[in-house]
């Protein structure tokens, strides 16, 4: 496999880029949650304060939906790496591609659940509907992608 080092290095670099982006989103997710908590802590004694507090909650909630959606989208991109490694990688490492696919699927689904839980507090129904549709599409597509990788893994293992 030494002759394919360069090819696999390119794929590895794609994975590292996704990993770095996802790691940054961990802190962004924590900050988004804190922003919601801060918004709920705003004063609400007057109508003006109530209005500002409500808008802050809505803005923070939308942001707290977008962060896990970014996680889901980026994680879904990683499935392409698992598929490529299942298709052309070293057969002795095929199970790594399968385990990676399962982990990626879990990451995508977990992020989608985290986005969806915040939809209950969002007043923007059009945005909420668009996010729900995207969640359904990502949920379905990641299951199919995982099944494709695992099918390839099984085929390689069965051929041994």
PDB file of C-alpha atoms in Angstrom:
ATOM      1  CA  UNK A   1       0.000   0.000   0.000  1.00  0.00           C
ATOM      2  CA  UNK A   2       3.071   2.231   0.019  1.00  0.00           C
ATOM      3  CA  UNK A   3       2.438   3.110  -3.630  1.00  0.00           C
ATOM      4  CA  UNK A   4      -0.958   4.572  -2.652  1.00  0.00           C
ATOM      5  CA  UNK A   5       0.329   6.656   0.248  1.00  0.00           C
ATOM      6  CA  UNK A   6      -0.330   9.944  -1.547  1.00  0.00           C
ATOM      7  CA  UNK A   7      -3.915   8.964  -2.445  1.00  0.00           C
ATOM      8  CA  UNK A   8      -4.704   7.990   1.126  1.00  0.00           C
ATOM      9  CA  UNK A   9      -2.977  11.083   2.502  1.00  0.00           C
ATOM     10  CA  UNK A  10      -5.404  13.274   0.568  1.00  0.00           C
ATOM     11  CA  UNK A  11      -8.338  11.398   2.089  1.00  0.00           C
ATOM     12  CA  UNK A  12      -6.772  11.601   5.543  1.00  0.00           C
ATOM     13  CA  UNK A  13      -6.353  15.369   5.155  1.00  0.00           C
ATOM     14  CA  UNK A  14     -10.055  15.689   4.307  1.00  0.00           C
ATOM     15  CA  UNK A  15     -10.820  13.794   7.495  1.00  0.00           C
ATOM     16  CA  UNK A  16      -8.550  16.014   9.576  1.00  0.00           C
ATOM     17  CA  UNK A  17     -10.213  19.133   8.159  1.00  0.00           C
ATOM     18  CA  UNK A  18     -13.652  17.805   9.099  1.00  0.00           C
ATOM     19  CA  UNK A  19     -12.376  16.782  12.525  1.00  0.00           C
ATOM     20  CA  UNK A  20     -11.022  20.288  13.158  1.00  0.00           C
ATOM     21  CA  UNK A  21     -14.271  21.927  12.068  1.00  0.00           C
ATOM     22  CA  UNK A  22     -16.298  19.579  14.259  1.00  0.00           C
ATOM     23  CA  UNK A  23     -14.025  20.152  17.257  1.00  0.00           C
ATOM     24  CA  UNK A  24     -14.579  23.908  16.941  1.00  0.00           C
ATOM     25  CA  UNK A  25     -18.322  23.328  16.916  1.00  0.00           C
ATOM     26  CA  UNK A  26     -18.131  21.636  20.330  1.00  0.00           C
ATOM     27  CA  UNK A  27     -17.244  24.984  21.881  1.00  0.00           C
ATOM     28  CA  UNK A  28     -19.781  26.767  19.681  1.00  0.00           C
ATOM     29  CA  UNK A  29     -22.504  24.409  20.911  1.00  0.00           C
ATOM     30  CA  UNK A  30     -21.618  25.125  24.538  1.00  0.00           C
ATOM     31  CA  UNK A  31     -21.657  28.845  23.818  1.00  0.00           C
ATOM     32  CA  UNK A  32     -25.035  28.524  22.072  1.00  0.00           C
ATOM     33  CA  UNK A  33     -26.521  26.797  25.110  1.00  0.00           C
ATOM     34  CA  UNK A  34     -25.089  29.481  27.405  1.00  0.00           C
ATOM     35  CA  UNK A  35     -26.566  32.155  25.152  1.00  0.00           C
ATOM     36  CA  UNK A  36     -30.024  30.626  25.588  1.00  0.00           C
ATOM     37  CA  UNK A  37     -29.592  30.483  29.350  1.00  0.00           C
ATOM     38  CA  UNK A  38     -28.435  34.101  29.408  1.00  0.00           C
ATOM     39  CA  UNK A  39     -31.450  35.156  27.338  1.00  0.00           C
ATOM     40  CA  UNK A  40     -33.845  33.452  29.754  1.00  0.00           C
ATOM     41  CA  UNK A  41     -32.126  35.326  32.579  1.00  0.00           C
ATOM     42  CA  UNK A  42     -32.823  38.746  31.099  1.00  0.00           C
ATOM     43  CA  UNK A  43     -35.167  41.023  33.056  1.00  0.00           C
ATOM     44  CA  UNK A  44     -38.867  40.918  32.251  1.00  0.00           C
ATOM     45  CA  UNK A  45     -40.409  43.527  34.505  1.00  0.00           C
ATOM     46  CA  UNK A  46     -41.572  45.903  31.766  1.00  0.00           C
ATOM     47  CA  UNK A  47     -43.114  45.302  28.362  1.00  0.00           C
ATOM     48  CA  UNK A  48     -39.960  46.603  26.708  1.00  0.00           C
ATOM     49  CA  UNK A  49     -37.829  44.192  28.737  1.00  0.00           C
ATOM     50  CA  UNK A  50     -40.194  41.337  27.914  1.00  0.00           C
ATOM     51  CA  UNK A  51     -39.953  42.159  24.226  1.00  0.00           C
ATOM     52  CA  UNK A  52     -36.147  42.333  24.285  1.00  0.00           C
ATOM     53  CA  UNK A  53     -35.982  39.109  26.308  1.00  0.00           C
ATOM     54  CA  UNK A  54     -38.321  37.313  23.895  1.00  0.00           C
ATOM     55  CA  UNK A  55     -36.255  38.414  20.886  1.00  0.00           C
ATOM     56  CA  UNK A  56     -33.015  37.376  22.608  1.00  0.00           C
ATOM     57  CA  UNK A  57     -34.506  33.939  23.339  1.00  0.00           C
ATOM     58  CA  UNK A  58     -35.608  33.560  19.725  1.00  0.00           C
ATOM     59  CA  UNK A  59     -32.217  34.621  18.367  1.00  0.00           C
ATOM     60  CA  UNK A  60     -30.356  32.341  20.774  1.00  0.00           C
ATOM     61  CA  UNK A  61     -32.666  29.431  20.012  1.00  0.00           C
ATOM     62  CA  UNK A  62     -32.178  29.795  16.283  1.00  0.00           C
ATOM     63  CA  UNK A  63     -28.422  29.868  16.822  1.00  0.00           C
ATOM     64  CA  UNK A  64     -28.669  26.779  19.057  1.00  0.00           C
ATOM     65  CA  UNK A  65     -30.444  24.988  16.197  1.00  0.00           C
ATOM     66  CA  UNK A  66     -27.940  26.040  13.558  1.00  0.00           C
ATOM     67  CA  UNK A  67     -24.870  24.789  15.432  1.00  0.00           C
ATOM     68  CA  UNK A  68     -25.962  21.124  15.636  1.00  0.00           C
ATOM     69  CA  UNK A  69     -27.237  21.358  12.069  1.00  0.00           C
ATOM     70  CA  UNK A  70     -23.699  22.342  11.060  1.00  0.00           C
ATOM     71  CA  UNK A  71     -22.431  19.335  13.032  1.00  0.00           C
ATOM     72  CA  UNK A  72     -24.878  17.052  11.223  1.00  0.00           C
ATOM     73  CA  UNK A  73     -23.965  18.409   7.796  1.00  0.00           C
ATOM     74  CA  UNK A  74     -20.232  18.121   8.390  1.00  0.00           C
ATOM     75  CA  UNK A  75     -20.553  14.676   9.931  1.00  0.00           C
ATOM     76  CA  UNK A  76     -22.563  13.523   6.941  1.00  0.00           C
ATOM     77  CA  UNK A  77     -19.680  14.634   4.697  1.00  0.00           C
ATOM     78  CA  UNK A  78     -17.397  12.302   6.652  1.00  0.00           C
ATOM     79  CA  UNK A  79     -19.473   9.338   5.493  1.00  0.00           C
ATOM     80  CA  UNK A  80     -17.963   9.838   2.050  1.00  0.00           C
ATOM     81  CA  UNK A  81     -14.548   9.176   3.545  1.00  0.00           C
ATOM     82  CA  UNK A  82     -15.768   5.960   5.181  1.00  0.00           C
ATOM     83  CA  UNK A  83     -17.312   4.877   1.874  1.00  0.00           C
ATOM     84  CA  UNK A  84     -14.114   5.602  -0.041  1.00  0.00           C
ATOM     85  CA  UNK A  85     -12.025   3.636   2.442  1.00  0.00           C
ATOM     86  CA  UNK A  86     -14.495   0.744   2.298  1.00  0.00           C
ATOM     87  CA  UNK A  87     -14.308   0.780  -1.498  1.00  0.00           C
ATOM     88  CA  UNK A  88     -10.600   1.246  -2.135  1.00  0.00           C
ATOM     89  CA  UNK A  89      -8.825   1.017   1.205  1.00  0.00           C
ATOM     90  CA  UNK A  90      -6.761  -1.816   2.558  1.00  0.00           C
ATOM     91  CA  UNK A  91      -9.020  -4.869   3.032  1.00  0.00           C
ATOM     92  CA  UNK A  92      -7.181  -5.577   6.286  1.00  0.00           C
ATOM     93  CA  UNK A  93      -8.614  -2.303   7.631  1.00  0.00           C
ATOM     94  CA  UNK A  94     -12.133  -2.726   6.241  1.00  0.00           C
ATOM     95  CA  UNK A  95     -13.665  -2.966   9.688  1.00  0.00           C
ATOM     96  CA  UNK A  96     -12.293   0.503  10.492  1.00  0.00           C
ATOM     97  CA  UNK A  97     -14.441   1.869   7.665  1.00  0.00           C
ATOM     98  CA  UNK A  98     -17.474   0.052   9.065  1.00  0.00           C
ATOM     99  CA  UNK A  99     -16.935   1.256  12.615  1.00  0.00           C
ATOM    100  CA  UNK A 100     -16.324   4.744  11.280  1.00  0.00           C
ATOM    101  CA  UNK A 101     -19.611   4.639   9.371  1.00  0.00           C
ATOM    102  CA  UNK A 102     -21.485   3.599  12.497  1.00  0.00           C
ATOM    103  CA  UNK A 103     -19.870   6.386  14.524  1.00  0.00           C
ATOM    104  CA  UNK A 104     -20.624   8.934  11.806  1.00  0.00           C
ATOM    105  CA  UNK A 105     -24.259   7.843  11.663  1.00  0.00           C
ATOM    106  CA  UNK A 106     -24.519   8.274  15.424  1.00  0.00           C
ATOM    107  CA  UNK A 107     -22.923  11.711  15.237  1.00  0.00           C
ATOM    108  CA  UNK A 108     -25.311  12.873  12.540  1.00  0.00           C
ATOM    109  CA  UNK A 109     -28.387  11.532  14.306  1.00  0.00           C
ATOM    110  CA  UNK A 110     -27.307  12.919  17.666  1.00  0.00           C
ATOM    111  CA  UNK A 111     -26.794  16.364  16.173  1.00  0.00           C
ATOM    112  CA  UNK A 112     -30.181  16.218  14.454  1.00  0.00           C
ATOM    113  CA  UNK A 113     -31.867  15.350  17.741  1.00  0.00           C
ATOM    114  CA  UNK A 114     -30.108  18.274  19.417  1.00  0.00           C
ATOM    115  CA  UNK A 115     -31.316  20.635  16.709  1.00  0.00           C
ATOM    116  CA  UNK A 116     -34.870  19.322  16.844  1.00  0.00           C
ATOM    117  CA  UNK A 117     -35.209  19.684  20.620  1.00  0.00           C
ATOM    118  CA  UNK A 118     -34.768  23.445  20.263  1.00  0.00           C
ATOM    119  CA  UNK A 119     -37.461  23.772  17.605  1.00  0.00           C
ATOM    120  CA  UNK A 120     -40.176  23.667  20.268  1.00  0.00           C
ATOM    121  CA  UNK A 121     -39.100  27.084  21.531  1.00  0.00           C
ATOM    122  CA  UNK A 122     -38.813  28.731  18.121  1.00  0.00           C
ATOM    123  CA  UNK A 123     -41.614  30.928  16.828  1.00  0.00           C
ATOM    124  CA  UNK A 124     -40.378  31.063  13.214  1.00  0.00           C
ATOM    125  CA  UNK A 125     -42.506  28.260  11.764  1.00  0.00           C
ATOM    126  CA  UNK A 126     -41.121  28.535   8.229  1.00  0.00           C
ATOM    127  CA  UNK A 127     -37.557  28.135   9.468  1.00  0.00           C
ATOM    128  CA  UNK A 128     -38.657  25.328  11.773  1.00  0.00           C
ATOM    129  CA  UNK A 129     -40.387  23.497   8.934  1.00  0.00           C
ATOM    130  CA  UNK A 130     -37.295  23.818   6.734  1.00  0.00           C
ATOM    131  CA  UNK A 131     -35.101  22.431   9.512  1.00  0.00           C
ATOM    132  CA  UNK A 132     -37.512  19.535  10.127  1.00  0.00           C
ATOM    133  CA  UNK A 133     -37.428  18.657   6.431  1.00  0.00           C
ATOM    134  CA  UNK A 134     -33.647  18.828   6.347  1.00  0.00           C
ATOM    135  CA  UNK A 135     -33.471  16.672   9.483  1.00  0.00           C
ATOM    136  CA  UNK A 136     -35.677  14.021   7.886  1.00  0.00           C
ATOM    137  CA  UNK A 137     -33.602  14.032   4.715  1.00  0.00           C
ATOM    138  CA  UNK A 138     -30.290  13.805   6.574  1.00  0.00           C
ATOM    139  CA  UNK A 139     -31.660  11.092   8.879  1.00  0.00           C
ATOM    140  CA  UNK A 140     -32.712   8.959   5.929  1.00  0.00           C
ATOM    141  CA  UNK A 141     -29.634   9.588   3.828  1.00  0.00           C
ATOM    142  CA  UNK A 142     -27.212   8.784   6.643  1.00  0.00           C
ATOM    143  CA  UNK A 143     -28.955   5.461   7.266  1.00  0.00           C
ATOM    144  CA  UNK A 144     -28.629   4.574   3.580  1.00  0.00           C
ATOM    145  CA  UNK A 145     -24.999   5.676   3.460  1.00  0.00           C
ATOM    146  CA  UNK A 146     -24.157   3.645   6.564  1.00  0.00           C
ATOM    147  CA  UNK A 147     -25.894   0.600   5.104  1.00  0.00           C
ATOM    148  CA  UNK A 148     -23.850   0.974   1.909  1.00  0.00           C
ATOM    149  CA  UNK A 149     -20.578   1.051   3.815  1.00  0.00           C
ATOM    150  CA  UNK A 150     -21.569  -1.887   6.006  1.00  0.00           C
ATOM    151  CA  UNK A 151     -22.649  -3.842   2.942  1.00  0.00           C
ATOM    152  CA  UNK A 152     -19.221  -3.323   1.421  1.00  0.00           C
ATOM    153  CA  UNK A 153     -17.567  -4.323   4.697  1.00  0.00           C
ATOM    154  CA  UNK A 154     -19.644  -7.489   4.812  1.00  0.00           C
ATOM    155  CA  UNK A 155     -18.795  -8.303   1.185  1.00  0.00           C
ATOM    156  CA  UNK A 156     -15.069  -7.989   1.842  1.00  0.00           C
ATOM    157  CA  UNK A 157     -15.278 -10.028   5.046  1.00  0.00           C
ATOM    158  CA  UNK A 158     -17.371 -12.700   3.331  1.00  0.00           C
ATOM    159  CA  UNK A 159     -14.837 -13.024   0.499  1.00  0.00           C
ATOM    160  CA  UNK A 160     -12.057 -13.960   2.924  1.00  0.00           C
TER     161      UNK A 160
END
